[in-house]
mmCIF file of C-alpha atoms in Angstrom:
data_model
loop_
_atom_site.group_PDB
_atom_site.id
_atom_site.type_symbol
_atom_site.label_atom_id
_atom_site.label_comp_id
_atom_site.label_asym_id
_atom_site.label_seq_id
_atom_site.Cartn_x
_atom_site.Cartn_y
_atom_site.Cartn_z
ATOM 1 C CA MET A 166 11.802 -15.662 8.881
ATOM 2 C CA ALA A 167 10.228 -18.837 7.570
ATOM 3 C CA GLU A 168 9.017 -19.138 4.062
ATOM 4 C CA PRO A 169 5.358 -17.846 3.710
ATOM 5 C CA GLU A 170 2.500 -19.256 2.032
ATOM 6 C CA ALA A 171 3.293 -20.076 -1.568
ATOM 7 C CA ARG A 172 1.566 -17.899 -4.118
ATOM 8 C CA PRO A 173 0.747 -18.258 -7.625
ATOM 9 C CA PRO A 174 3.660 -17.525 -10.033
ATOM 10 C CA ILE A 175 3.533 -13.768 -10.768
ATOM 11 C CA ASP A 176 2.563 -13.062 -14.472
ATOM 12 C CA VAL A 177 4.763 -9.934 -14.838
ATOM 13 C CA ARG A 178 3.302 -9.222 -18.304
ATOM 14 C CA LYS A 179 -0.056 -8.909 -16.510
ATOM 15 C CA TYR A 180 1.474 -6.267 -13.958
ATOM 16 C CA VAL A 181 4.324 -4.289 -15.661
ATOM 17 C CA SER A 182 1.972 -1.897 -17.733
ATOM 18 C CA THR A 183 0.745 -0.535 -14.334
ATOM 19 C CA LEU A 184 4.242 0.693 -13.576
ATOM 20 C CA TYR A 185 5.338 1.730 -16.804
ATOM 21 C CA GLY A 186 2.198 2.980 -18.837
ATOM 22 C CA LYS A 187 1.187 2.731 -22.530
ATOM 23 C CA ARG A 188 4.313 1.926 -24.018
ATOM 24 C CA ALA A 189 4.651 -1.329 -22.045
ATOM 25 C CA ARG A 190 1.018 -2.315 -22.794
ATOM 26 C CA ILE A 191 1.849 -2.047 -26.538
ATOM 27 C CA GLU A 192 4.782 -4.429 -25.948
ATOM 28 C CA ILE A 193 2.689 -6.741 -23.842
ATOM 29 C CA ALA A 194 0.189 -6.821 -26.800
ATOM 30 C CA ALA A 195 2.876 -7.570 -29.247
ATOM 31 C CA ALA A 196 4.255 -10.170 -26.944
ATOM 32 C CA ALA A 197 1.101 -11.939 -26.374
ATOM 33 C CA GLN A 198 1.013 -12.784 -30.113
ATOM 34 C CA ASP A 199 4.142 -14.928 -29.781
ATOM 35 C CA GLU A 200 5.346 -15.706 -26.157
ATOM 36 C CA ASP A 201 8.790 -16.732 -27.603
ATOM 37 C CA ASP A 202 9.521 -13.554 -29.446
ATOM 38 C CA TRP A 203 9.776 -10.396 -27.349
ATOM 39 C CA GLY A 204 10.902 -8.122 -30.060
ATOM 40 C CA ASP A 205 13.913 -5.731 -30.201
ATOM 41 C CA GLU A 206 12.627 -3.788 -27.397
ATOM 42 C CA PRO A 207 11.819 -6.044 -24.364
ATOM 43 C CA LEU A 208 9.744 -5.319 -21.632
ATOM 44 C CA PRO A 209 11.654 -3.227 -18.573
ATOM 45 C CA ALA A 210 12.984 -5.284 -15.981
ATOM 46 C CA VAL A 211 10.650 -5.776 -13.094
ATOM 47 C CA SER A 212 12.404 -6.605 -9.731
ATOM 48 C CA ASP A 213 11.145 -9.229 -7.127
ATOM 49 C CA THR A 214 9.939 -6.121 -4.886
ATOM 50 C CA GLN A 215 8.237 -4.412 -7.821
ATOM 51 C CA ALA A 216 6.403 -7.354 -8.688
ATOM 52 C CA ALA A 217 5.701 -8.349 -5.080
ATOM 53 C CA PHE A 218 4.123 -4.593 -4.817
ATOM 54 C CA LEU A 219 1.912 -4.959 -7.880
ATOM 55 C CA LEU A 220 0.758 -8.567 -6.689
ATOM 56 C CA LEU A 221 -0.130 -7.267 -3.063
ATOM 57 C CA ARG A 222 -1.856 -4.186 -4.749
ATOM 58 C CA ALA A 223 -3.844 -6.601 -7.089
ATOM 59 C CA GLU A 224 -5.027 -8.326 -3.921
ATOM 60 C CA PHE A 225 -6.165 -5.487 -2.034
ATOM 61 C CA PRO A 226 -9.758 -6.304 -1.039
ATOM 62 C CA GLN A 227 -12.625 -5.093 -3.225
ATOM 63 C CA ALA A 228 -14.583 -4.518 -0.083
ATOM 64 C CA MET A 229 -12.158 -1.655 0.792
ATOM 65 C CA ARG A 230 -12.171 -0.328 -2.604
ATOM 66 C CA ASP A 231 -16.011 -0.158 -2.336
ATOM 67 C CA LEU A 232 -15.371 2.160 0.746
ATOM 68 C CA ARG A 233 -13.610 4.743 -1.647
ATOM 69 C CA LEU A 234 -10.230 3.921 -1.038
ATOM 70 C CA PRO A 235 -7.364 3.045 -3.554
ATOM 71 C CA PRO A 236 -5.176 -0.076 -3.458
ATOM 72 C CA ILE A 237 -3.012 0.469 -0.338
ATOM 73 C CA VAL A 238 0.214 -1.864 0.331
ATOM 74 C CA LEU A 239 1.943 -1.531 3.697
ATOM 75 C CA LYS A 240 5.451 -1.678 3.051
ATOM 76 C CA HIS A 241 6.324 -4.266 5.706
ATOM 77 C CA GLN A 242 3.803 -6.666 3.626
ATOM 78 C CA LEU A 243 6.449 -6.990 1.218
ATOM 79 C CA ASN A 244 8.572 -8.940 3.435
ATOM 80 C CA THR A 245 6.361 -11.777 3.445
ATOM 81 C CA ILE A 246 7.258 -12.332 -0.305
ATOM 82 C CA VAL A 247 10.768 -10.762 -0.734
ATOM 83 C CA HIS A 248 13.176 -11.884 2.139
ATOM 84 C CA SER A 249 15.571 -8.974 1.834
ATOM 85 C CA ALA A 250 14.725 -6.119 3.897
ATOM 86 C CA SER A 251 17.666 -4.093 2.030
ATOM 87 C CA ALA A 252 16.050 -5.280 -1.281
ATOM 88 C CA VAL A 253 12.754 -3.841 -0.306
ATOM 89 C CA ASP A 254 14.146 -0.597 1.026
ATOM 90 C CA GLN A 255 16.338 0.132 -1.945
ATOM 91 C CA THR A 256 13.185 -0.784 -4.353
ATOM 92 C CA VAL A 257 10.835 1.292 -2.558
ATOM 93 C CA GLU A 258 13.025 4.177 -2.343
ATOM 94 C CA SER A 259 13.732 4.011 -6.219
ATOM 95 C CA LEU A 260 10.264 3.842 -6.932
ATOM 96 C CA ARG A 261 9.351 6.734 -5.022
ATOM 97 C CA ARG A 262 12.117 8.704 -6.710
ATOM 98 C CA SER A 263 10.956 7.645 -10.081
ATOM 99 C CA LYS A 264 7.655 8.970 -9.134
ATOM 100 C CA THR A 265 6.010 5.566 -9.545
ATOM 101 C CA ILE A 266 4.830 5.172 -5.905
ATOM 102 C CA ILE A 267 4.141 7.668 -3.014
ATOM 103 C CA SER A 268 4.589 6.783 0.771
ATOM 104 C CA PHE A 269 2.231 7.857 3.559
ATOM 105 C CA SER A 270 2.425 7.507 7.225
ATOM 106 C CA THR A 271 -0.234 5.307 9.012
ATOM 107 C CA GLY A 272 0.016 7.474 12.113
ATOM 108 C CA GLY A 273 0.781 4.478 14.253
ATOM 109 C CA SER A 274 3.575 3.966 16.617
ATOM 110 C CA ARG A 275 5.304 1.706 14.380
ATOM 111 C CA ASN A 276 6.583 4.284 11.849
ATOM 112 C CA GLU A 277 4.765 1.909 9.348
ATOM 113 C CA GLN A 278 4.476 3.203 5.701
ATOM 114 C CA ALA A 279 1.512 2.807 3.359
ATOM 115 C CA LEU A 280 2.385 2.580 -0.424
ATOM 116 C CA VAL A 281 0.279 3.645 -3.287
ATOM 117 C CA LEU A 282 0.947 4.037 -7.075
ATOM 118 C CA VAL A 283 1.085 7.827 -7.886
ATOM 119 C CA GLU A 284 -1.744 7.035 -10.706
ATOM 120 C CA ASP A 285 -4.047 5.353 -8.048
ATOM 121 C CA TYR A 286 -3.437 8.436 -5.656
ATOM 122 C CA ARG A 287 -3.846 11.070 -8.654
ATOM 123 C CA LEU A 288 -7.356 9.325 -9.525
ATOM 124 C CA HIS A 289 -8.328 8.931 -5.878
ATOM 125 C CA VAL A 290 -7.752 12.488 -5.052
ATOM 126 C CA GLN A 291 -9.507 13.744 -8.046
ATOM 127 C CA GLN A 292 -12.493 11.770 -7.326
ATOM 128 C CA TRP A 293 -12.627 12.853 -3.917
ATOM 129 C CA ALA A 294 -12.083 16.638 -4.871
ATOM 130 C CA ALA A 295 -14.801 16.349 -7.509
ATOM 131 C CA ALA A 296 -17.460 15.061 -4.915
ATOM 132 C CA SER A 297 -16.110 17.963 -2.277
ATOM 133 C CA LYS A 298 -16.309 20.633 -5.196
ATOM 134 C CA GLU A 299 -12.586 21.165 -4.636
ATOM 135 C CA SER A 300 -11.205 20.146 -7.779
ATOM 136 C CA GLN A 301 -9.387 22.921 -9.086
ATOM 137 C CA LEU A 302 -7.209 23.370 -5.592
ATOM 138 C CA ALA A 303 -6.918 19.843 -5.759
ATOM 139 C CA GLU A 304 -5.315 19.903 -9.283
ATOM 140 C CA ARG A 305 -2.728 22.430 -7.952
ATOM 141 C CA PHE A 306 -1.754 20.461 -5.275
ATOM 142 C CA LEU A 307 -1.309 17.332 -7.123
ATOM 143 C CA THR A 308 0.682 19.230 -9.732
ATOM 144 C CA ALA A 309 2.900 20.645 -7.179
ATOM 145 C CA ILE A 310 3.507 17.434 -5.018
ATOM 146 C CA LEU A 311 3.919 14.919 -7.894
ATOM 147 C CA SER A 312 6.096 16.964 -10.133
ATOM 148 C CA GLY A 313 8.850 15.789 -7.763
ATOM 149 C CA SER A 314 9.490 12.800 -5.550
ATOM 150 C CA PRO A 315 7.340 13.888 -2.209
ATOM 151 C CA ALA A 316 8.414 12.550 1.188
ATOM 152 C CA ILE A 317 6.104 11.048 3.786
ATOM 153 C CA SER A 318 5.929 14.734 5.137
ATOM 154 C CA LEU A 319 6.786 18.049 3.745
ATOM 155 C CA GLU A 320 7.413 21.777 5.183
ATOM 156 C CA LYS A 321 4.230 23.956 5.283
ATOM 157 C CA THR A 322 6.164 26.874 3.815
ATOM 158 C CA ALA A 323 7.695 24.674 0.924
ATOM 159 C CA LEU A 324 4.024 23.779 0.266
ATOM 160 C CA LYS A 325 2.853 27.263 -0.055
ATOM 161 C CA LYS A 326 5.657 28.476 -2.302
ATOM 162 C CA ALA A 327 5.049 25.372 -4.516
ATOM 163 C CA MET A 328 1.325 25.934 -4.870
ATOM 164 C CA LYS A 329 1.443 29.861 -4.401
ATOM 165 C CA CYS A 330 -1.214 29.547 -2.047
ATOM 166 C CA HIS A 331 -2.055 30.967 1.477
ATOM 167 C CA ASP A 332 -2.736 29.322 4.946
ATOM 168 C CA GLU A 333 -6.680 29.303 4.153
ATOM 169 C CA GLU A 334 -6.064 26.891 0.996
ATOM 170 C CA VAL A 335 -3.882 24.715 3.173
ATOM 171 C CA SER A 336 -6.497 24.589 5.486
ATOM 172 C CA ARG A 337 -8.820 23.428 2.878
ATOM 173 C CA LEU A 338 -6.306 20.970 1.665
ATOM 174 C CA VAL A 339 -6.371 19.553 5.212
ATOM 175 C CA ARG A 340 -10.136 19.377 5.210
ATOM 176 C CA LEU A 341 -10.279 17.532 1.867
ATOM 177 C CA GLY A 342 -7.867 14.833 3.336
ATOM 178 C CA VAL A 343 -4.882 15.158 1.212
ATOM 179 C CA LEU A 344 -2.685 16.382 4.187
ATOM 180 C CA THR A 345 -2.998 16.257 7.869
ATOM 181 C CA ARG A 346 -1.117 18.337 10.448
ATOM 182 C CA ARG A 347 2.445 16.893 11.800
ATOM 183 C CA ASP A 348 3.317 19.778 13.876
ATOM 184 C CA GLU A 349 3.418 23.769 13.796
ATOM 185 C CA GLY A 350 5.426 24.062 10.597
ATOM 186 C CA SER A 351 5.082 20.549 8.955
ATOM 187 C CA LEU A 352 2.266 18.341 7.314
ATOM 188 C CA TRP A 353 1.976 14.636 6.728
ATOM 189 C CA LEU A 354 0.909 13.806 2.967
ATOM 190 C CA ALA A 355 -2.492 11.759 3.429
ATOM 191 C CA ILE A 356 -4.803 9.711 1.540
ATOM 192 C CA PRO A 357 -8.515 11.033 1.709
ATOM 193 C CA ASN A 358 -10.538 8.268 3.814
ATOM 194 C CA MET A 359 -7.178 6.826 5.419
ATOM 195 C CA GLY A 360 -8.989 6.788 8.616
ATOM 196 C CA ILE A 361 -11.396 4.078 7.531
ATOM 197 C CA PHE A 362 -8.546 2.049 6.437
ATOM 198 C CA VAL A 363 -6.544 2.592 9.461
ATOM 199 C CA SER A 364 -9.721 1.628 11.754
ATOM 200 C CA ASN A 365 -10.051 -1.575 9.696
ATOM 201 C CA LEU A 366 -6.527 -2.538 9.812
ATOM 202 C CA LEU A 367 -6.306 -1.891 13.695
ATOM 203 C CA SER A 368 -9.642 -3.914 14.339
ATOM 204 C CA GLY A 369 -8.411 -6.729 12.212
ATOM 205 C CA ARG A 370 -5.293 -7.003 13.855
ATOM 206 C CA THR A 371 -6.630 -7.106 17.154
ATOM 207 C CA GLU A 372 -9.287 -9.771 16.138
ATOM 208 C CA VAL A 373 -6.545 -12.254 14.634
ATOM 209 C CA VAL A 374 -4.149 -11.859 17.540
ATOM 210 C CA LYS A 375 -7.354 -12.580 20.043
ATOM 211 C CA MET A 376 -7.952 -15.783 17.926
ATOM 212 C CA LEU A 377 -4.177 -16.943 18.455
ATOM 213 C CA GLN A 378 -4.131 -15.884 22.126
ATOM 214 C CA ARG A 379 -7.204 -18.066 22.717
ATOM 215 C CA SER A 380 -5.518 -21.075 20.776
ATOM 216 C CA LYS A 381 -3.541 -23.837 22.562
ATOM 217 C CA PHE A 382 0.211 -22.482 22.581
ATOM 218 C CA LYS A 383 -0.939 -19.451 20.770
ATOM 219 C CA GLU A 384 -0.619 -21.113 17.445
ATOM 220 C CA LEU A 385 -2.881 -22.145 14.432
ATOM 221 C CA LEU A 386 -2.351 -23.652 11.009
ATOM 222 C CA ARG A 387 -2.490 -21.233 8.063
ATOM 223 C CA THR A 388 -5.293 -23.137 6.593
ATOM 224 C CA ALA A 389 -7.353 -23.042 9.835
ATOM 225 C CA LEU A 390 -6.932 -19.254 10.142
ATOM 226 C CA MET A 391 -7.809 -18.789 6.424
ATOM 227 C CA ALA A 392 -10.946 -20.674 6.880
ATOM 228 C CA ARG A 393 -12.095 -18.409 9.641
ATOM 229 C CA GLU A 394 -14.145 -14.904 9.131
ATOM 230 C CA VAL A 395 -12.863 -11.686 10.308
ATOM 231 C CA LYS A 396 -16.088 -9.943 11.366
ATOM 232 C CA ARG A 397 -14.812 -6.407 12.498
ATOM 233 C CA THR A 398 -13.051 -5.197 9.229
ATOM 234 C CA LYS A 399 -13.295 -5.593 5.587
ATOM 235 C CA LEU A 400 -9.473 -6.224 4.752
ATOM 236 C CA GLY A 401 -9.996 -9.944 5.325
ATOM 237 C CA MET A 402 -7.833 -12.503 6.605
ATOM 238 C CA LYS A 403 -5.407 -12.663 3.793
ATOM 239 C CA TYR A 404 -4.389 -9.100 3.883
ATOM 240 C CA LEU A 405 -3.985 -9.201 7.752
ATOM 241 C CA LEU A 406 -1.965 -12.410 7.882
ATOM 242 C CA ASP A 407 0.467 -10.340 5.253
ATOM 243 C CA ASP A 408 0.235 -7.535 7.726
ATOM 244 C CA LEU A 409 1.082 -9.407 10.713
ATOM 245 C CA LEU A 410 3.626 -11.656 9.285
ATOM 246 C CA GLY A 411 5.409 -8.686 7.513
ATOM 247 C CA SER A 412 5.639 -6.855 10.811
ATOM 248 C CA GLU A 413 6.924 -10.079 12.505
ATOM 249 C CA THR A 414 3.936 -10.102 15.066
ATOM 250 C CA LEU A 415 3.370 -13.663 13.584
ATOM 251 C CA THR A 416 6.210 -16.175 12.982
ATOM 252 C CA CYS A 417 5.785 -18.952 10.573
ATOM 253 C CA SER A 418 6.968 -22.573 10.510
ATOM 254 C CA THR A 419 6.476 -25.599 8.460
ATOM 255 C CA SER A 420 5.014 -28.846 9.564
ATOM 256 C CA ALA A 421 3.734 -31.996 8.034
ATOM 257 C CA SER A 422 0.163 -30.649 8.128
ATOM 258 C CA GLY A 423 1.167 -27.341 6.664
ATOM 259 C CA ASP A 424 2.302 -23.973 7.780
ATOM 260 C CA ILE A 425 2.042 -23.192 11.374
ATOM 261 C CA LEU A 426 1.450 -19.472 12.381
ATOM 262 C CA ARG A 427 2.641 -18.541 15.835
ATOM 263 C CA LEU A 428 1.977 -15.335 18.158
ATOM 264 C CA LYS A 429 5.450 -13.990 19.103
ATOM 265 C CA PRO A 430 5.961 -14.190 22.912
ATOM 266 C CA ASP A 431 5.696 -10.529 23.698
ATOM 267 C CA HIS A 432 1.842 -10.307 22.202
#
């Protein structure tokens, strides 16, 4: 895959406290007093994939946050910054096991994963539950789910055992939007209001692909695409290009005029 558009250098100090919490914020504050002296306890190491995740999280459009959604990063978007699929896989799994992020299925045919910081998810569910007057049930769910390293789906019997609940409460969790039914005995973990994200994503993909299909040779300069407005989604062109390049729906090549984004032949 060709090199993607260059982003500004990542200031790790700006994002590392999001991963490591209060202790890191204290160290960052101390480090800010003297950038050349990091003290006896340096900041935790942040991998390229972690930094990429945090950058993409920070770039999640405000218009989508205004629709009551937490920052969502698609796993394949990381491939536009980190050019090693194995490194991405290993780090994402490590972050999941360390209870830093949580993964969700987008429900599409591509087996795509949506990644959310655990603390973003916790706050989102709490706010959503408060509005639905289901705070007590939601807290029991969060305690049961986040005490471990949840997979994308879970067995219904295991959830009922962990929460000490019955089918009626599981049905309430489905209505709350934190679960969706996978089959008779299992459930997908879910993000309340996820349907809004998925509809914006699919509409945006279709709109960008059609722009390229109508262009000569099914290609356009990145700058030309970035200058265009997407009208059927609030995700914005930047998010959509990271999505389409990461999934390899588009390819990128360099030229004297800048990056050329081209639609793959099978689209």
